[in-house]
mmCIF file of C-alpha atoms in Angstrom:
data_model
loop_
_atom_site.group_PDB
_atom_site.id
_atom_site.type_symbol
_atom_site.label_atom_id
_atom_site.label_comp_id
_atom_site.label_asym_id
_atom_site.label_seq_id
_atom_site.Cartn_x
_atom_site.Cartn_y
_atom_site.Cartn_z
ATOM 1 C CA MET A 1 10.211 -11.443 11.725
ATOM 2 C CA LYS A 2 6.676 -12.181 10.614
ATOM 3 C CA ILE A 3 5.290 -15.557 11.637
ATOM 4 C CA THR A 4 2.420 -16.692 9.488
ATOM 5 C CA GLY A 5 0.796 -19.852 8.192
ATOM 6 C CA GLY A 6 -1.541 -21.702 7.632
ATOM 7 C CA GLU A 7 -2.193 -21.333 11.297
ATOM 8 C CA PRO A 8 1.181 -20.854 13.002
ATOM 9 C CA LEU A 9 -0.138 -21.607 16.494
ATOM 10 C CA LEU A 10 -0.668 -25.219 15.504
ATOM 11 C CA GLU A 11 3.076 -25.247 16.167
ATOM 12 C CA LYS A 12 2.845 -23.261 19.361
ATOM 13 C CA ARG A 13 6.195 -24.417 20.811
ATOM 14 C CA LEU A 14 7.968 -23.350 17.638
ATOM 15 C CA VAL A 15 6.227 -19.967 17.685
ATOM 16 C CA LEU A 16 7.189 -19.403 21.324
ATOM 17 C CA GLY A 17 10.754 -20.372 20.530
ATOM 18 C CA LEU A 18 10.903 -17.967 17.605
ATOM 19 C CA LEU A 19 9.514 -15.151 19.736
ATOM 20 C CA GLY A 20 12.116 -15.869 22.392
ATOM 21 C CA ALA A 21 14.853 -15.717 19.744
ATOM 22 C CA CYS A 22 13.496 -12.469 18.388
ATOM 23 C CA ARG A 23 13.546 -10.960 21.834
ATOM 24 C CA ARG A 24 17.140 -12.066 22.428
ATOM 25 C CA LEU A 25 18.242 -10.689 19.059
ATOM 26 C CA GLY A 26 16.210 -7.484 19.317
ATOM 27 C CA LEU A 27 14.093 -8.335 16.261
ATOM 28 C CA TYR A 28 10.600 -6.922 15.726
ATOM 29 C CA ALA A 29 8.163 -9.847 15.829
ATOM 30 C CA GLY A 30 4.711 -10.087 14.277
ATOM 31 C CA LEU A 31 2.284 -12.953 14.056
ATOM 32 C CA GLU A 32 -0.749 -13.632 11.857
ATOM 33 C CA SER A 33 -3.377 -16.049 13.093
ATOM 34 C CA ASN A 34 -6.989 -17.039 12.536
ATOM 35 C CA GLY A 35 -7.562 -16.593 16.266
ATOM 36 C CA THR A 36 -8.806 -20.093 17.022
ATOM 37 C CA LEU A 37 -5.925 -20.911 19.353
ATOM 38 C CA LEU A 38 -5.606 -17.448 20.858
ATOM 39 C CA SER A 39 -7.171 -17.700 24.270
ATOM 40 C CA PRO A 40 -6.680 -14.649 26.511
ATOM 41 C CA LYS A 41 -3.941 -16.609 28.295
ATOM 42 C CA VAL A 42 -2.069 -17.307 25.056
ATOM 43 C CA VAL A 43 -2.394 -13.685 23.948
ATOM 44 C CA GLU A 44 -0.859 -12.584 27.254
ATOM 45 C CA GLN A 45 1.903 -15.164 26.869
ATOM 46 C CA LEU A 46 2.731 -13.871 23.358
ATOM 47 C CA LYS A 47 2.880 -10.310 24.618
ATOM 48 C CA ARG A 48 5.139 -11.322 27.497
ATOM 49 C CA LEU A 49 7.468 -12.970 25.014
ATOM 50 C CA GLY A 50 7.807 -9.706 23.117
ATOM 51 C CA LEU A 51 5.276 -10.025 20.284
ATOM 52 C CA LYS A 52 4.920 -6.533 18.842
ATOM 53 C CA GLU A 53 2.167 -6.959 16.312
ATOM 54 C CA LEU A 54 -0.724 -9.395 16.008
ATOM 55 C CA GLY A 55 -2.881 -9.779 12.916
ATOM 56 C CA ILE A 56 -6.135 -11.689 13.112
ATOM 57 C CA SER A 57 -7.742 -12.904 9.892
ATOM 58 C CA LEU A 58 -11.384 -12.023 9.499
ATOM 59 C CA ASP A 59 -13.086 -12.264 6.122
ATOM 60 C CA PHE A 60 -16.757 -11.490 6.774
ATOM 61 C CA PRO A 61 -18.744 -9.440 9.265
ATOM 62 C CA ASP A 62 -21.092 -12.324 9.811
ATOM 63 C CA PRO A 63 -20.405 -15.476 11.889
ATOM 64 C CA ALA A 64 -22.183 -17.892 9.545
ATOM 65 C CA LEU A 65 -20.435 -16.572 6.419
ATOM 66 C CA HIS A 66 -17.004 -16.452 8.006
ATOM 67 C CA ASP A 67 -17.301 -19.900 9.552
ATOM 68 C CA GLU A 68 -18.617 -21.369 6.335
ATOM 69 C CA PHE A 69 -15.763 -19.826 4.349
ATOM 70 C CA ARG A 70 -13.175 -21.064 6.854
ATOM 71 C CA GLY A 71 -14.862 -24.468 7.027
ATOM 72 C CA GLN A 72 -14.994 -24.518 10.816
ATOM 73 C CA THR A 73 -17.688 -23.542 13.267
ATOM 74 C CA GLY A 74 -16.705 -20.959 15.882
ATOM 75 C CA VAL A 75 -13.808 -19.358 13.972
ATOM 76 C CA PHE A 76 -15.590 -16.015 13.776
ATOM 77 C CA ARG A 77 -16.228 -15.914 17.518
ATOM 78 C CA ALA A 78 -12.634 -16.917 18.233
ATOM 79 C CA ALA A 79 -11.218 -14.239 15.959
ATOM 80 C CA VAL A 80 -13.358 -11.476 17.496
ATOM 81 C CA ASP A 81 -12.539 -12.639 21.017
ATOM 82 C CA ALA A 82 -8.802 -12.713 20.180
ATOM 83 C CA VAL A 83 -8.907 -9.137 18.876
ATOM 84 C CA ARG A 84 -10.681 -8.020 22.023
ATOM 85 C CA SER A 85 -8.235 -9.882 24.275
ATOM 86 C CA ALA A 86 -5.262 -8.299 22.542
ATOM 87 C CA SER A 87 -6.827 -4.830 22.627
ATOM 88 C CA ARG A 88 -7.511 -5.186 26.343
ATOM 89 C CA ILE A 89 -3.857 -5.759 27.139
ATOM 90 C CA LYS A 90 -2.775 -3.071 24.627
ATOM 91 C CA LEU A 91 -1.050 -5.463 22.247
ATOM 92 C CA ASN A 92 -0.876 -3.891 18.797
ATOM 93 C CA VAL A 93 -3.586 -5.823 16.963
ATOM 94 C CA SER A 94 -5.150 -5.496 13.523
ATOM 95 C CA VAL A 95 -7.874 -7.353 11.720
ATOM 96 C CA VAL A 96 -6.416 -8.672 8.477
ATOM 97 C CA THR A 97 -8.841 -8.971 5.581
ATOM 98 C CA SER A 98 -8.095 -10.442 2.206
ATOM 99 C CA VAL A 99 -10.705 -9.336 -0.288
ATOM 100 C CA PHE A 100 -11.996 -11.763 -2.875
ATOM 101 C CA ALA A 101 -15.081 -11.933 -5.046
ATOM 102 C CA THR A 102 -17.315 -13.456 -2.385
ATOM 103 C CA ASN A 103 -16.610 -11.016 0.452
ATOM 104 C CA LEU A 104 -16.238 -7.845 -1.630
ATOM 105 C CA PRO A 105 -19.990 -7.040 -1.328
ATOM 106 C CA TYR A 106 -19.596 -7.091 2.473
ATOM 107 C CA LEU A 107 -16.488 -4.898 2.638
ATOM 108 C CA ARG A 108 -18.218 -1.693 3.846
ATOM 109 C CA ARG A 109 -20.194 -3.543 6.473
ATOM 110 C CA HIS A 110 -17.095 -5.541 7.419
ATOM 111 C CA ALA A 111 -15.062 -2.384 8.053
ATOM 112 C CA GLU A 112 -17.886 -0.852 10.121
ATOM 113 C CA PHE A 113 -18.206 -4.033 12.141
ATOM 114 C CA THR A 114 -14.460 -4.371 12.608
ATOM 115 C CA LEU A 115 -13.705 -0.774 13.543
ATOM 116 C CA THR A 116 -16.821 0.163 15.498
ATOM 117 C CA GLU A 117 -18.380 -2.988 16.880
ATOM 118 C CA ILE A 118 -15.511 -5.265 17.808
ATOM 119 C CA PRO A 119 -13.835 -2.657 17.835
ATOM 120 C CA ALA A 120 -10.371 -3.399 16.461
ATOM 121 C CA PRO A 121 -7.936 -0.493 16.565
ATOM 122 C CA ASN A 122 -6.933 -1.008 12.916
ATOM 123 C CA MET A 123 -7.482 -3.206 9.939
ATOM 124 C CA LYS A 124 -5.309 -4.236 7.019
ATOM 125 C CA VAL A 125 -6.971 -4.838 3.675
ATOM 126 C CA ALA A 126 -5.641 -6.157 0.386
ATOM 127 C CA GLY A 127 -7.019 -7.989 -2.589
ATOM 128 C CA VAL A 128 -6.163 -11.645 -2.287
ATOM 129 C CA VAL A 129 -3.295 -12.568 -4.599
ATOM 130 C CA GLY A 130 -3.372 -15.766 -6.601
ATOM 131 C CA LEU A 131 -0.504 -17.505 -4.877
ATOM 132 C CA GLY A 132 -0.451 -21.030 -3.515
ATOM 133 C CA ARG A 133 -3.739 -22.223 -2.114
ATOM 134 C CA ALA A 134 -5.403 -18.864 -2.900
ATOM 135 C CA ARG A 135 -5.379 -19.854 -6.569
ATOM 136 C CA GLU A 136 -7.909 -22.564 -5.842
ATOM 137 C CA MET A 137 -9.826 -20.710 -3.110
ATOM 138 C CA ASN A 138 -13.568 -20.979 -3.233
ATOM 139 C CA GLY A 139 -14.019 -17.219 -2.746
ATOM 140 C CA GLY A 140 -12.726 -16.370 -6.211
ATOM 141 C CA LEU A 141 -10.028 -13.897 -7.161
ATOM 142 C CA LEU A 142 -11.080 -10.332 -7.958
ATOM 143 C CA GLY A 143 -11.532 -9.419 -11.596
ATOM 144 C CA PRO A 144 -10.485 -5.988 -12.875
ATOM 145 C CA ARG A 145 -13.841 -4.337 -12.293
ATOM 146 C CA GLU A 146 -14.049 -5.819 -8.815
ATOM 147 C CA TYR A 147 -10.556 -4.556 -8.099
ATOM 148 C CA LEU A 148 -11.720 -1.052 -9.013
ATOM 149 C CA GLU A 149 -14.807 -1.457 -6.874
ATOM 150 C CA MET A 150 -12.671 -2.504 -3.916
ATOM 151 C CA ALA A 151 -10.497 0.596 -4.364
ATOM 152 C CA THR A 152 -13.583 2.855 -4.498
ATOM 153 C CA ILE A 153 -14.946 1.331 -1.309
ATOM 154 C CA LEU A 154 -11.583 1.673 0.442
ATOM 155 C CA ARG A 155 -11.376 5.322 -0.516
ATOM 156 C CA GLU A 156 -14.771 5.903 1.124
ATOM 157 C CA LEU A 157 -13.679 3.919 4.157
ATOM 158 C CA GLY A 158 -10.484 5.952 4.419
ATOM 159 C CA ARG A 159 -12.588 9.089 4.761
ATOM 160 C CA LEU A 160 -14.950 7.437 7.276
ATOM 161 C CA PHE A 161 -12.167 5.884 9.397
ATOM 162 C CA PRO A 162 -9.073 8.033 8.932
ATOM 163 C CA ASP A 163 -5.734 6.465 9.906
ATOM 164 C CA ARG A 164 -7.289 3.125 10.827
ATOM 165 C CA ILE A 165 -7.121 1.205 7.566
ATOM 166 C CA ALA A 166 -3.860 0.085 5.974
ATOM 167 C CA VAL A 167 -4.019 -1.089 2.380
ATOM 168 C CA GLY A 168 -1.719 -3.090 0.170
ATOM 169 C CA LEU A 169 -2.891 -1.884 -3.204
ATOM 170 C CA PRO A 170 -1.348 -0.258 -6.269
ATOM 171 C CA TRP A 171 -1.012 3.510 -6.031
ATOM 172 C CA SER A 172 -2.770 3.870 -9.333
ATOM 173 C CA LEU A 173 -5.984 2.966 -7.509
ATOM 174 C CA VAL A 174 -5.443 4.466 -4.049
ATOM 175 C CA ASN A 175 -2.495 6.624 -3.031
ATOM 176 C CA PRO A 176 -1.450 8.876 -0.174
ATOM 177 C CA MET A 177 -2.038 12.077 -2.149
ATOM 178 C CA ASP A 178 -5.644 11.345 -3.036
ATOM 179 C CA ASP A 179 -6.503 9.197 -0.039
ATOM 180 C CA PRO A 180 -4.754 10.660 3.011
ATOM 181 C CA GLY A 181 -7.080 8.762 5.363
ATOM 182 C CA LEU A 182 -5.575 5.414 4.348
ATOM 183 C CA SER A 183 -2.181 4.007 5.356
ATOM 184 C CA PHE A 184 -0.069 2.315 2.727
ATOM 185 C CA GLY A 185 1.913 -0.863 3.232
ATOM 186 C CA SER A 186 4.472 -2.349 0.918
ATOM 187 C CA CYS A 187 5.987 -5.808 0.714
ATOM 188 C CA HIS A 188 9.708 -4.855 1.053
ATOM 189 C CA ALA A 189 10.669 -7.642 -1.336
ATOM 190 C CA ASP A 190 14.256 -6.365 -1.317
ATOM 191 C CA GLY A 191 14.475 -7.118 2.379
ATOM 192 C CA THR A 192 12.377 -10.241 2.717
ATOM 193 C CA MET A 193 13.442 -13.853 3.084
ATOM 194 C CA GLY A 194 10.623 -16.376 3.418
ATOM 195 C CA ILE A 195 11.231 -19.621 5.300
ATOM 196 C CA LEU A 196 8.830 -22.399 4.368
ATOM 197 C CA PRO A 197 7.570 -25.193 6.667
ATOM 198 C CA ASP A 198 10.218 -27.612 5.397
ATOM 199 C CA GLY A 199 13.027 -25.106 5.870
ATOM 200 C CA GLY A 200 13.071 -24.102 2.217
ATOM 201 C CA VAL A 201 13.925 -20.480 1.501
ATOM 202 C CA SER A 202 12.138 -18.299 -1.004
ATOM 203 C CA LEU A 203 10.609 -14.905 -1.423
ATOM 204 C CA CYS A 204 7.782 -14.944 1.156
ATOM 205 C CA GLY A 205 5.671 -18.085 0.616
ATOM 206 C CA LEU A 206 6.177 -18.241 -3.132
ATOM 207 C CA GLY A 207 8.220 -21.410 -2.929
ATOM 208 C CA VAL A 208 5.175 -23.399 -1.773
ATOM 209 C CA SER A 209 3.553 -23.133 -5.209
ATOM 210 C CA ARG A 210 6.689 -22.533 -7.299
ATOM 211 C CA PRO A 211 9.481 -24.933 -6.214
ATOM 212 C CA GLU A 212 11.808 -23.333 -8.786
ATOM 213 C CA ALA A 213 11.745 -20.222 -6.579
ATOM 214 C CA VAL A 214 13.204 -22.117 -3.596
ATOM 215 C CA VAL A 215 16.850 -21.076 -3.336
ATOM 216 C CA GLY A 216 18.090 -23.028 -0.353
ATOM 217 C CA ASN A 217 17.172 -24.665 2.932
ATOM 218 C CA VAL A 218 17.977 -23.366 6.404
ATOM 219 C CA LEU A 219 18.249 -26.940 7.692
ATOM 220 C CA THR A 220 21.254 -27.560 5.499
ATOM 221 C CA ARG A 221 22.806 -24.133 4.948
ATOM 222 C CA ASP A 222 23.489 -21.006 6.930
ATOM 223 C CA PRO A 223 20.503 -18.654 6.330
ATOM 224 C CA LEU A 224 22.807 -15.663 6.143
ATOM 225 C CA ALA A 225 24.819 -17.340 3.381
ATOM 226 C CA ILE A 226 21.602 -18.028 1.472
ATOM 227 C CA TRP A 227 20.585 -14.394 1.912
ATOM 228 C CA ARG A 228 23.985 -13.168 0.822
ATOM 229 C CA ASP A 229 24.626 -15.505 -2.125
ATOM 230 C CA ALA A 230 21.368 -16.738 -3.640
ATOM 231 C CA GLU A 231 20.835 -15.181 -7.042
ATOM 232 C CA LEU A 232 17.188 -14.447 -6.181
ATOM 233 C CA PHE A 233 18.073 -12.293 -3.184
ATOM 234 C CA VAL A 234 20.985 -10.597 -4.924
ATOM 235 C CA TYR A 235 18.616 -9.678 -7.746
ATOM 236 C CA LEU A 236 15.933 -8.408 -5.381
ATOM 237 C CA ARG A 237 18.430 -6.351 -3.402
ATOM 238 C CA THR A 238 20.292 -4.834 -6.310
ATOM 239 C CA ARG A 239 18.175 -4.767 -9.450
ATOM 240 C CA TRP A 240 14.526 -5.299 -8.621
ATOM 241 C CA GLY A 241 12.570 -2.037 -8.863
ATOM 242 C CA GLN A 242 14.802 -0.452 -11.482
ATOM 243 C CA GLU A 243 12.762 -1.598 -14.438
ATOM 244 C CA PHE A 244 9.376 -3.205 -14.817
ATOM 245 C CA SER A 245 7.666 -4.650 -17.841
ATOM 246 C CA GLY A 246 4.024 -4.168 -18.798
ATOM 247 C CA VAL A 247 1.880 -1.467 -17.287
ATOM 248 C CA CYS A 248 4.095 -1.048 -14.190
ATOM 249 C CA GLY A 249 6.953 0.055 -16.459
ATOM 250 C CA ALA A 250 4.815 2.891 -17.782
ATOM 251 C CA CYS A 251 3.161 3.961 -14.529
ATOM 252 C CA ILE A 252 4.114 7.166 -12.724
ATOM 253 C CA PHE A 253 3.945 5.287 -9.402
ATOM 254 C CA HIS A 254 6.424 2.532 -10.255
ATOM 255 C CA ARG A 255 9.012 3.947 -7.851
ATOM 256 C CA TYR A 256 6.560 3.852 -4.965
ATOM 257 C CA CYS A 257 4.397 0.753 -5.250
ATOM 258 C CA ALA A 258 6.898 -1.031 -7.548
ATOM 259 C CA ASN A 259 4.930 -3.963 -8.917
ATOM 260 C CA VAL A 260 3.138 -4.312 -5.523
ATOM 261 C CA CYS A 261 3.833 -8.065 -5.118
ATOM 262 C CA PRO A 262 6.755 -9.418 -7.143
ATOM 263 C CA ALA A 263 5.873 -12.946 -6.010
ATOM 264 C CA TYR A 264 2.469 -12.605 -7.680
ATOM 265 C CA ALA A 265 4.143 -11.185 -10.804
ATOM 266 C CA PHE A 266 6.475 -14.194 -10.845
ATOM 267 C CA GLU A 267 3.587 -16.602 -10.294
ATOM 268 C CA VAL A 268 1.622 -15.245 -13.248
ATOM 269 C CA TYR A 269 4.268 -14.012 -15.694
ATOM 270 C CA GLY A 270 7.408 -15.865 -14.570
ATOM 271 C CA SER A 271 9.415 -12.726 -13.740
ATOM 272 C CA PHE A 272 9.888 -10.638 -10.615
ATOM 273 C CA SER A 273 9.917 -7.491 -12.722
ATOM 274 C CA ALA A 274 6.672 -8.339 -14.500
ATOM 275 C CA PRO A 275 3.670 -6.114 -13.777
ATOM 276 C CA PHE A 276 1.303 -6.577 -10.856
ATOM 277 C CA PRO A 277 -1.296 -8.836 -12.516
ATOM 278 C CA PRO A 278 -4.413 -6.907 -11.433
ATOM 279 C CA CYS A 279 -2.906 -3.665 -12.843
ATOM 280 C CA GLN A 280 -1.998 -5.404 -16.088
ATOM 281 C CA HIS A 281 -5.512 -6.832 -16.344
ATOM 282 C CA LEU A 282 -6.980 -3.379 -15.714
ATOM 283 C CA PHE A 283 -4.819 -1.985 -18.497
ATOM 284 C CA GLU A 284 -5.737 -4.749 -20.911
ATOM 285 C CA GLU A 285 -9.407 -4.068 -20.291
ATOM 286 C CA GLY A 286 -8.970 -0.320 -20.762
ATOM 287 C CA LEU A 287 -9.727 0.345 -17.084
ATOM 288 C CA PHE A 288 -6.267 1.440 -15.864
ATOM 289 C CA PRO A 289 -6.314 5.142 -14.794
ATOM 290 C CA GLU A 290 -4.971 7.020 -17.782
ATOM 291 C CA TYR A 291 -3.335 9.833 -15.791
ATOM 292 C CA CYS A 292 -0.889 7.284 -14.358
ATOM 293 C CA LEU A 293 0.510 6.245 -17.732
ATOM 294 C CA LEU A 294 3.663 7.889 -19.067
ATOM 295 C CA ASP A 295 3.618 6.162 -22.421
ATOM 296 C CA SER A 296 2.321 2.990 -24.051
ATOM 297 C CA PRO A 297 3.238 0.039 -21.881
ATOM 298 C CA GLY A 298 5.154 -2.871 -23.363
ATOM 299 C CA GLY A 299 4.022 -6.428 -22.871
ATOM 300 C CA ALA A 300 3.915 -8.166 -19.512
ATOM 301 C CA MET B 1 4.167 41.722 -7.719
ATOM 302 C CA ASP B 2 6.754 41.488 -10.521
ATOM 303 C CA ALA B 3 4.967 42.629 -13.689
ATOM 304 C CA GLN B 4 8.094 42.335 -15.825
ATOM 305 C CA SER B 5 8.178 38.576 -16.240
ATOM 306 C CA ALA B 6 5.924 35.815 -17.495
ATOM 307 C CA LEU B 7 5.800 32.644 -15.462
ATOM 308 C CA LYS B 8 6.242 29.319 -17.200
ATOM 309 C CA LEU B 9 5.844 26.017 -15.440
ATOM 310 C CA ARG B 10 7.988 23.125 -16.523
ATOM 311 C CA GLU B 11 5.996 21.053 -18.977
ATOM 312 C CA ASP B 12 8.054 17.871 -19.247
ATOM 313 C CA VAL B 13 6.966 16.790 -15.769
ATOM 314 C CA ARG B 14 3.515 15.325 -15.057
ATOM 315 C CA TRP B 15 1.256 17.708 -13.123
ATOM 316 C CA VAL B 16 -1.616 15.890 -11.474
ATOM 317 C CA LEU B 17 -3.857 18.605 -10.048
ATOM 318 C CA ARG B 18 -7.086 18.075 -8.169
ATOM 319 C CA ASP B 19 -9.386 20.311 -6.122
ATOM 320 C CA ASN B 20 -7.944 19.035 -2.859
ATOM 321 C CA GLY B 21 -4.283 18.987 -3.854
ATOM 322 C CA GLY B 22 -2.098 17.138 -6.279
ATOM 323 C CA PHE B 23 1.427 16.133 -7.113
ATOM 324 C CA VAL B 24 4.190 16.510 -9.654
ATOM 325 C CA TYR B 25 5.917 13.502 -11.188
ATOM 326 C CA PHE B 26 9.568 13.917 -12.210
ATOM 327 C CA PRO B 27 10.381 11.570 -15.110
ATOM 328 C CA GLU B 28 14.143 11.777 -14.591
ATOM 329 C CA ASP B 29 14.073 9.906 -11.272
ATOM 330 C CA GLY B 30 10.460 8.771 -10.864
ATOM 331 C CA LYS B 31 10.021 10.872 -7.736
ATOM 332 C CA ILE B 32 6.824 12.641 -6.749
ATOM 333 C CA GLU B 33 6.419 15.972 -5.014
ATOM 334 C CA VAL B 34 3.122 16.494 -3.210
ATOM 335 C CA LEU B 35 1.168 19.759 -3.629
ATOM 336 C CA SER B 36 -1.288 21.231 -1.140
ATOM 337 C CA SER B 37 -4.706 22.314 -2.376
ATOM 338 C CA THR B 38 -3.520 25.949 -2.611
ATOM 339 C CA ALA B 39 -0.324 24.939 -4.436
ATOM 340 C CA ALA B 40 -2.389 22.862 -6.873
ATOM 341 C CA ARG B 41 -4.705 25.819 -7.436
ATOM 342 C CA ILE B 42 -1.760 28.080 -8.204
ATOM 343 C CA ALA B 43 -0.124 25.520 -10.470
ATOM 344 C CA ARG B 44 -3.357 25.112 -12.394
ATOM 345 C CA SER B 45 -3.555 28.850 -12.985
ATOM 346 C CA LEU B 46 0.082 29.046 -14.054
ATOM 347 C CA LEU B 47 -0.396 26.163 -16.468
ATOM 348 C CA MET B 48 -3.247 28.158 -18.005
ATOM 349 C CA GLY B 49 -0.726 30.923 -18.585
ATOM 350 C CA LEU B 50 -2.182 33.343 -16.084
ATOM 351 C CA PRO B 51 0.199 36.028 -14.780
ATOM 352 C CA ALA B 52 1.155 36.250 -11.121
ATOM 353 C CA GLU B 53 -1.080 39.303 -10.632
ATOM 354 C CA THR B 54 -4.143 37.335 -11.700
ATOM 355 C CA VAL B 55 -3.145 34.381 -9.539
ATOM 356 C CA LEU B 56 -2.840 36.756 -6.597
ATOM 357 C CA GLU B 57 -6.308 38.178 -7.275
ATOM 358 C CA GLN B 58 -7.718 34.632 -7.323
ATOM 359 C CA LEU B 59 -6.094 33.913 -3.967
ATOM 360 C CA VAL B 60 -7.436 37.170 -2.522
ATOM 361 C CA SER B 61 -10.964 36.207 -3.558
ATOM 362 C CA VAL B 62 -10.643 32.656 -2.172
ATOM 363 C CA TYR B 63 -8.926 33.578 1.097
ATOM 364 C CA ALA B 64 -10.791 36.797 1.850
ATOM 365 C CA GLU B 65 -9.934 36.544 5.555
ATOM 366 C CA VAL B 66 -6.165 36.632 4.887
ATOM 367 C CA PRO B 67 -4.483 40.064 4.399
ATOM 368 C CA ARG B 68 -3.489 40.713 0.818
ATOM 369 C CA HIS B 69 0.162 41.385 1.695
ATOM 370 C CA GLN B 70 0.340 38.015 3.434
ATOM 371 C CA LEU B 71 -1.065 36.214 0.402
ATOM 372 C CA GLU B 72 1.353 38.055 -1.869
ATOM 373 C CA ALA B 73 4.292 37.041 0.300
ATOM 374 C CA ASP B 74 3.107 33.429 0.428
ATOM 375 C CA LEU B 75 2.672 33.374 -3.340
ATOM 376 C CA GLN B 76 6.149 34.758 -3.885
ATOM 377 C CA ASP B 77 7.585 32.182 -1.514
ATOM 378 C CA PHE B 78 5.832 29.405 -3.374
ATOM 379 C CA LEU B 79 6.970 30.676 -6.785
ATOM 380 C CA HIS B 80 10.519 30.898 -5.449
ATOM 381 C CA ALA B 81 10.285 27.295 -4.185
ATOM 382 C CA LEU B 82 9.119 26.184 -7.627
ATOM 383 C CA GLU B 83 12.043 27.979 -9.199
ATOM 384 C CA MET B 84 14.486 26.337 -6.807
ATOM 385 C CA LYS B 85 13.145 22.920 -7.824
ATOM 386 C CA GLY B 86 13.496 23.816 -11.478
ATOM 387 C CA LEU B 87 9.744 23.749 -11.964
ATOM 388 C CA LEU B 88 9.256 27.421 -12.856
ATOM 389 C CA ALA B 89 10.995 29.810 -15.195
ATOM 390 C CA ARG B 90 10.490 33.545 -15.309
ATOM 391 C CA ARG B 91 10.734 35.021 -18.768
ATOM 392 C CA PRO B 92 11.129 38.758 -19.328
ATOM 393 C CA THR B 93 8.189 40.288 -21.156
ATOM 394 C CA THR B 94 9.620 43.760 -21.814
#
């Protein structure tokens, strides 16, 4: 179970209750937070309750820039302190960085700061996807050339900091064969059920911005029944990944990175088997790595 | 080294070969098989149509510290592994 937000610790009692339930049921529990409510005491409490993995959002290596972006003074300091508190008690902690147009120029410095100065044991990096509030974010989504630049920087960082940076990026840009110093995450869409703040159920947080992707509500129906019966989840479990449209359908890595984030594909193209939008944009601008293409891609 | 057969790598797979390694993409199931740097070097030579003897000489010059008989055995093992995966065919030349 991954508990995320907004800031989940604004509902601390709920978070503690969920962690307790995870422990009773033997579920792996992770939490993502901006760190503002993570005093050393709270971090210890989370660990005692069985939290296995903590992700702290940090966007910039500079207090003024991070606080300005987050719109709150002191967020940077809180995030850094939370990472250090968790590290001290050996709680598995990572700095989580979403890359967008405004913080891309700082990515190298950010990784150095995160991994050598804080120092966080690990960091997770991905290009921000245009879902929900991110669509209107003031940092700006990455364009195709910026996406390529991010991949180039991450390849360098993988060599500088082997085994400490996990990425959520298409294999056409970084992959385990060419970049063994990086770790590769995937979204496991075929095993994911997102529960929204109002109890709505969707794929991850997609239902917030696309109400048509909400397939039930845990307040009114058994979550297991929703998981078993909802057409969305049946599709994701049984058919998603077999065929993709657009550039993902013609890419040699489709079996491995699939379309990276089917929620983002749905958001942009209205289909879970549509291509990962940044890859499709790269292809349309003639920037997609040619060696990855098996034949001419169809439309998205 | 068997001088009686030419080695032919399967061409309907995608060979992605780099200086530090590479991989083979199998279109029938979308799977990928990773190659070490030495395997990629050998595959590149075979794709150029070089015979096993020449590939062995290349390995001997690159890995001067390794005994020739060891390199020959390793090369034969690798070629056999490629054959087992259906990636290599030996064609009689005489």
